[in-house]
CSV table of C-alpha atoms and ligand atoms in Angstrom, one decimal:
chain,number,residue,atom,x,y,z
A,1,UNK,CA,105.2,105.9,143.7
A,2,UNK,CA,103.4,103.4,145.8
A,3,UNK,CA,101.0,102.5,143.0
A,4,UNK,CA,103.9,102.0,140.6
A,5,UNK,CA,105.5,99.5,142.9
A,6,UNK,CA,102.2,97.7,143.3
A,7,UNK,CA,101.8,97.4,139.5
A,8,UNK,CA,105.4,96.1,139.1
A,9,UNK,CA,104.8,93.6,141.9
A,10,UNK,CA,101.5,92.5,140.3
A,11,UNK,CA,103.2,92.1,136.9
A,12,UNK,CA,106.0,89.9,138.5
A,13,UNK,CA,103.4,87.6,140.0
A,14,UNK,CA,101.4,87.6,136.8
A,15,UNK,CA,104.5,86.6,134.8
A,16,UNK,CA,105.3,83.8,137.2
A,17,UNK,CA,101.8,82.4,136.9
A,18,UNK,CA,101.5,83.0,133.1
A,19,UNK,CA,105.1,83.0,131.8
A,20,UNK,CA,105.5,84.4,128.3
A,21,UNK,CA,106.6,81.8,125.8
A,22,UNK,CA,108.0,82.0,122.3
A,23,UNK,CA,105.3,80.7,120.0
A,24,UNK,CA,107.9,79.1,117.7
A,25,UNK,CA,110.3,77.3,120.0
A,26,UNK,CA,108.1,77.4,123.2
A,27,UNK,CA,111.0,78.7,125.3
A,28,UNK,CA,110.2,81.2,128.0
A,29,UNK,CA,110.8,84.9,127.1
A,30,UNK,CA,111.1,87.9,129.3
A,31,UNK,CA,109.0,90.3,127.4
A,32,UNK,CA,105.3,89.5,128.1
A,33,UNK,CA,103.9,91.3,125.1
A,34,UNK,CA,106.2,89.5,122.6
A,35,UNK,CA,105.5,86.4,120.7
A,36,UNK,CA,109.0,85.3,119.6
A,37,UNK,CA,112.3,85.0,121.3
A,38,UNK,CA,115.3,86.8,119.9
A,39,UNK,CA,116.7,83.6,118.4
A,40,UNK,CA,113.5,82.9,116.5
A,41,UNK,CA,113.2,86.4,115.3
A,42,UNK,CA,116.4,85.8,113.4
A,43,UNK,CA,114.5,83.1,111.5
A,44,UNK,CA,112.1,85.6,110.0
A,45,UNK,CA,113.6,86.4,106.7
A,46,UNK,CA,112.6,89.7,105.1
A,47,UNK,CA,111.3,89.4,101.6
A,48,UNK,CA,110.5,92.9,100.5
A,49,UNK,CA,110.4,92.4,96.8
A,50,UNK,CA,107.5,92.7,94.4
A,51,UNK,CA,105.7,89.5,93.6
A,52,UNK,CA,104.3,88.0,90.4
A,53,UNK,CA,101.0,86.2,90.3
A,54,UNK,CA,98.4,85.4,87.7
A,55,UNK,CA,95.5,83.1,87.0
A,56,UNK,CA,95.6,79.8,85.1
A,57,UNK,CA,95.4,81.5,81.8
A,58,UNK,CA,98.0,84.1,82.6
A,59,UNK,CA,95.9,87.1,83.5
A,60,UNK,CA,97.1,89.4,86.3
A,61,UNK,CA,94.6,91.9,87.7
A,62,UNK,CA,96.5,93.5,90.6
A,63,UNK,CA,99.2,96.1,90.0
A,64,UNK,CA,101.9,95.3,92.5
A,65,UNK,CA,102.0,92.7,95.3
A,66,UNK,CA,104.4,93.0,98.3
A,67,UNK,CA,105.2,90.6,101.1
A,68,UNK,CA,107.1,91.1,104.3
A,69,UNK,CA,108.6,87.7,105.0
A,70,UNK,CA,109.7,84.6,103.1
A,71,UNK,CA,107.3,81.7,103.9
A,72,UNK,CA,109.5,79.5,105.9
A,73,UNK,CA,108.9,77.1,108.8
A,74,UNK,CA,108.8,79.7,111.5
A,75,UNK,CA,106.4,82.0,109.7
A,76,UNK,CA,104.2,79.1,108.7
A,77,UNK,CA,103.8,78.0,112.3
A,78,UNK,CA,103.1,81.5,113.6
A,79,UNK,CA,100.5,82.1,110.9
A,80,UNK,CA,98.9,78.7,111.7
A,81,UNK,CA,98.7,79.5,115.4
A,82,UNK,CA,97.2,82.9,114.7
A,83,UNK,CA,94.7,81.6,112.2
A,84,UNK,CA,93.5,78.5,113.9
A,85,UNK,CA,94.2,79.0,117.6
A,86,UNK,CA,93.4,82.7,117.4
A,87,UNK,CA,96.5,83.7,119.3
A,88,UNK,CA,96.0,87.4,118.8
A,89,UNK,CA,99.4,88.5,120.1
A,90,UNK,CA,100.8,86.9,117.0
A,91,UNK,CA,98.4,88.9,114.9
A,92,UNK,CA,99.4,92.1,116.7
A,93,UNK,CA,103.0,91.3,116.0
A,94,UNK,CA,102.5,90.8,112.3
A,95,UNK,CA,100.2,93.9,112.1
A,96,UNK,CA,103.0,96.0,113.7
A,97,UNK,CA,105.5,94.6,111.2
A,98,UNK,CA,103.2,95.6,108.3
A,99,UNK,CA,102.8,99.1,109.8
A,100,UNK,CA,106.6,99.3,110.1
A,101,UNK,CA,107.0,98.1,106.6
A,102,UNK,CA,104.5,100.7,105.3
A,103,UNK,CA,106.2,103.4,107.2
A,104,UNK,CA,109.7,102.6,106.2
A,105,UNK,CA,109.5,101.3,102.7
A,106,UNK,CA,106.0,101.6,101.2
A,107,UNK,CA,104.9,105.0,102.3
A,108,UNK,CA,103.5,105.6,98.8
A,109,UNK,CA,100.9,103.0,99.5
A,110,UNK,CA,99.5,105.1,102.3
A,111,UNK,CA,97.9,107.3,99.6
A,112,UNK,CA,95.4,104.5,98.8
A,113,UNK,CA,91.7,105.2,99.1
A,114,UNK,CA,91.3,102.3,101.5
A,115,UNK,CA,91.9,98.7,102.4
A,116,UNK,CA,90.2,95.4,101.7
A,117,UNK,CA,90.8,92.0,103.4
A,118,UNK,CA,90.2,88.8,101.6
A,119,UNK,CA,86.7,87.8,102.6
A,120,UNK,CA,85.7,84.3,103.9
A,121,UNK,CA,82.6,82.5,102.9
A,122,UNK,CA,80.0,83.7,105.4
A,123,UNK,CA,79.2,80.2,106.8
A,124,UNK,CA,82.8,79.5,107.2
A,125,UNK,CA,83.3,82.8,109.0
A,126,UNK,CA,80.4,82.1,111.3
A,127,UNK,CA,81.8,78.6,112.1
A,128,UNK,CA,85.3,79.8,112.8
A,129,UNK,CA,84.2,83.4,113.7
A,130,UNK,CA,87.7,84.7,113.0
A,131,UNK,CA,89.1,86.2,109.8
A,132,UNK,CA,92.8,86.6,110.4
A,133,UNK,CA,93.3,89.0,107.4
A,134,UNK,CA,90.5,91.2,108.7
A,135,UNK,CA,92.1,91.3,112.2
A,136,UNK,CA,95.3,92.7,110.8
A,137,UNK,CA,93.5,95.1,108.4
A,138,UNK,CA,91.7,96.6,111.3
A,139,UNK,CA,95.0,97.4,113.1
A,140,UNK,CA,96.3,99.1,109.9
A,141,UNK,CA,93.1,101.0,109.3
A,142,UNK,CA,93.2,102.3,112.9
A,143,UNK,CA,96.9,103.3,112.7
A,144,UNK,CA,96.5,105.4,109.5
A,145,UNK,CA,92.8,106.3,109.7
A,146,UNK,CA,92.2,104.7,106.3
A,147,UNK,CA,88.9,103.5,105.0
A,148,UNK,CA,87.9,99.8,105.2
A,149,UNK,CA,86.2,98.6,102.0
A,150,UNK,CA,85.9,95.0,103.2
A,151,UNK,CA,82.2,95.1,103.6
A,152,UNK,CA,81.8,96.0,99.9
A,153,UNK,CA,83.0,92.5,98.8
A,154,UNK,CA,82.0,89.0,99.9
A,155,UNK,CA,82.7,85.5,99.0
A,156,UNK,CA,79.9,84.0,97.0
A,157,UNK,CA,80.7,80.3,97.1
A,158,UNK,CA,82.8,78.1,99.4
A,159,UNK,CA,86.2,77.0,98.2
A,160,UNK,CA,87.9,73.9,99.4
A,161,UNK,CA,90.5,74.5,102.0
A,162,UNK,CA,93.8,75.5,100.2
A,163,UNK,CA,95.8,73.1,102.3
A,164,UNK,CA,93.8,70.1,100.9
A,165,UNK,CA,94.4,71.0,97.3
A,166,UNK,CA,97.1,70.2,94.8
A,167,UNK,CA,99.1,73.1,93.4
A,168,UNK,CA,97.1,73.2,90.1
A,169,UNK,CA,93.7,73.1,91.7
A,170,UNK,CA,94.8,75.9,94.1
A,171,UNK,CA,95.4,78.0,91.0
A,172,UNK,CA,92.0,77.1,89.5
A,173,UNK,CA,89.9,76.9,92.6
A,174,UNK,CA,89.0,80.5,93.5
A,175,UNK,CA,87.5,81.3,90.1
A,176,UNK,CA,84.5,83.6,90.3
A,177,UNK,CA,84.2,83.2,94.1
A,178,UNK,CA,84.0,86.9,95.0
A,179,UNK,CA,81.1,89.4,94.4
A,180,UNK,CA,80.7,93.1,95.3
A,181,UNK,CA,77.8,94.6,97.2
A,182,UNK,CA,78.0,98.2,96.4
A,183,UNK,CA,80.0,98.9,93.2
A,184,UNK,CA,79.3,102.7,93.3
A,185,UNK,CA,81.7,103.2,96.3
A,186,UNK,CA,84.4,101.3,94.5
A,187,UNK,CA,84.5,103.4,91.3
A,188,UNK,CA,88.0,104.7,90.5
A,189,UNK,CA,89.4,103.8,93.8
A,190,UNK,CA,92.9,102.7,94.6
A,191,UNK,CA,92.8,99.8,97.1
A,192,UNK,CA,95.3,97.8,99.1
A,193,UNK,CA,94.4,94.1,99.7
A,194,UNK,CA,95.6,92.6,103.0
A,195,UNK,CA,96.0,88.9,103.3
A,196,UNK,CA,98.2,86.5,105.4
A,197,UNK,CA,100.0,84.4,102.7
A,198,UNK,CA,100.7,84.8,99.0
A,199,UNK,CA,101.4,81.4,97.6
A,200,UNK,CA,100.1,81.0,94.1
A,201,UNK,CA,98.6,84.5,94.2
A,202,UNK,CA,95.4,83.0,92.8
A,203,UNK,CA,93.1,84.1,95.6
A,204,UNK,CA,94.3,87.7,95.8
A,205,UNK,CA,94.3,87.8,92.0
A,206,UNK,CA,90.7,86.6,91.8
A,207,UNK,CA,89.6,89.3,94.3
A,208,UNK,CA,91.6,91.9,92.3
A,209,UNK,CA,89.8,90.7,89.2
A,210,UNK,CA,86.3,91.1,90.8
A,211,UNK,CA,87.3,94.6,92.1
A,212,UNK,CA,88.6,95.8,88.8
A,213,UNK,CA,85.6,94.5,86.9
A,214,UNK,CA,83.6,96.7,89.3
A,215,UNK,CA,85.4,99.9,88.7
A,216,UNK,CA,88.4,99.8,91.0
A,217,UNK,CA,91.3,101.6,89.3
A,218,UNK,CA,94.4,100.3,91.0
A,219,UNK,CA,95.1,97.4,93.3
A,220,UNK,CA,98.1,96.7,95.5
A,221,UNK,CA,98.5,93.6,97.7
A,222,UNK,CA,100.4,93.3,101.0
A,223,UNK,CA,100.8,89.9,102.7
A,224,UNK,CA,102.7,88.7,105.8
A,225,UNK,CA,104.5,86.1,103.8
A,226,UNK,CA,105.0,84.6,100.4
A,227,UNK,CA,106.6,81.4,99.3
A,228,UNK,CA,108.4,80.2,96.2
A,229,UNK,CA,107.5,77.1,94.2
A,230,UNK,CA,109.6,74.8,96.2
A,231,UNK,CA,108.1,75.8,99.5
A,232,UNK,CA,104.6,75.7,98.1
A,233,UNK,CA,105.0,72.2,96.9
A,234,UNK,CA,106.5,71.1,100.2
A,235,UNK,CA,103.7,72.5,102.3
A,236,UNK,CA,100.9,71.5,99.9
A,237,UNK,CA,101.5,67.8,100.6
B,301,ZN,ZN1,111.9,81.0,120.1
């Protein structure tokens, strides 16, 4: 009893010194382990439909792609803070949303052989030392005791940052940029690719192409958010 009161007292002081804020509107929030206030949570628009995506000549290599949210201003800022400021509480929030989505609506996908995150070019990963897709993937792997196949694939050449490219070059850019390390373990597998944003779908499609050319049977994609053409153009500039 005494210990409980001590912990509650400590948490009150901790919250006073380090007040929890909403990462979108920056207002204070009462729940310490939350990253959005109730108002901003309403700005997250569910987008649970299947997505299309193909390369510049119209080839699609994945089977079905899903996304949790519509890529709007709130989601974009949250993903940015998670990716570049490495605010892990945001990653935890999105990972939990993916887990909820898998539980509630995509339980068929839990029969996959394993998961793959979109790899970063190794020099880039060393520089930034943080792969946001890998962070979320690890949470999902842990939750469902699934296998992580991310080490079987790597990025073989650097691509220009997507934000700096025009829409057309974003479609063309990731060509032949992934390679597999151990094709034997990938044979006839069904895999789920995890990534943060599905914009043109070109990056995930390119990874899917490499995986399928190396024996993977079926590929699903799950991302935090996806945007339509209008939003892509708006944020590409
Ligand atoms: Zn807020």
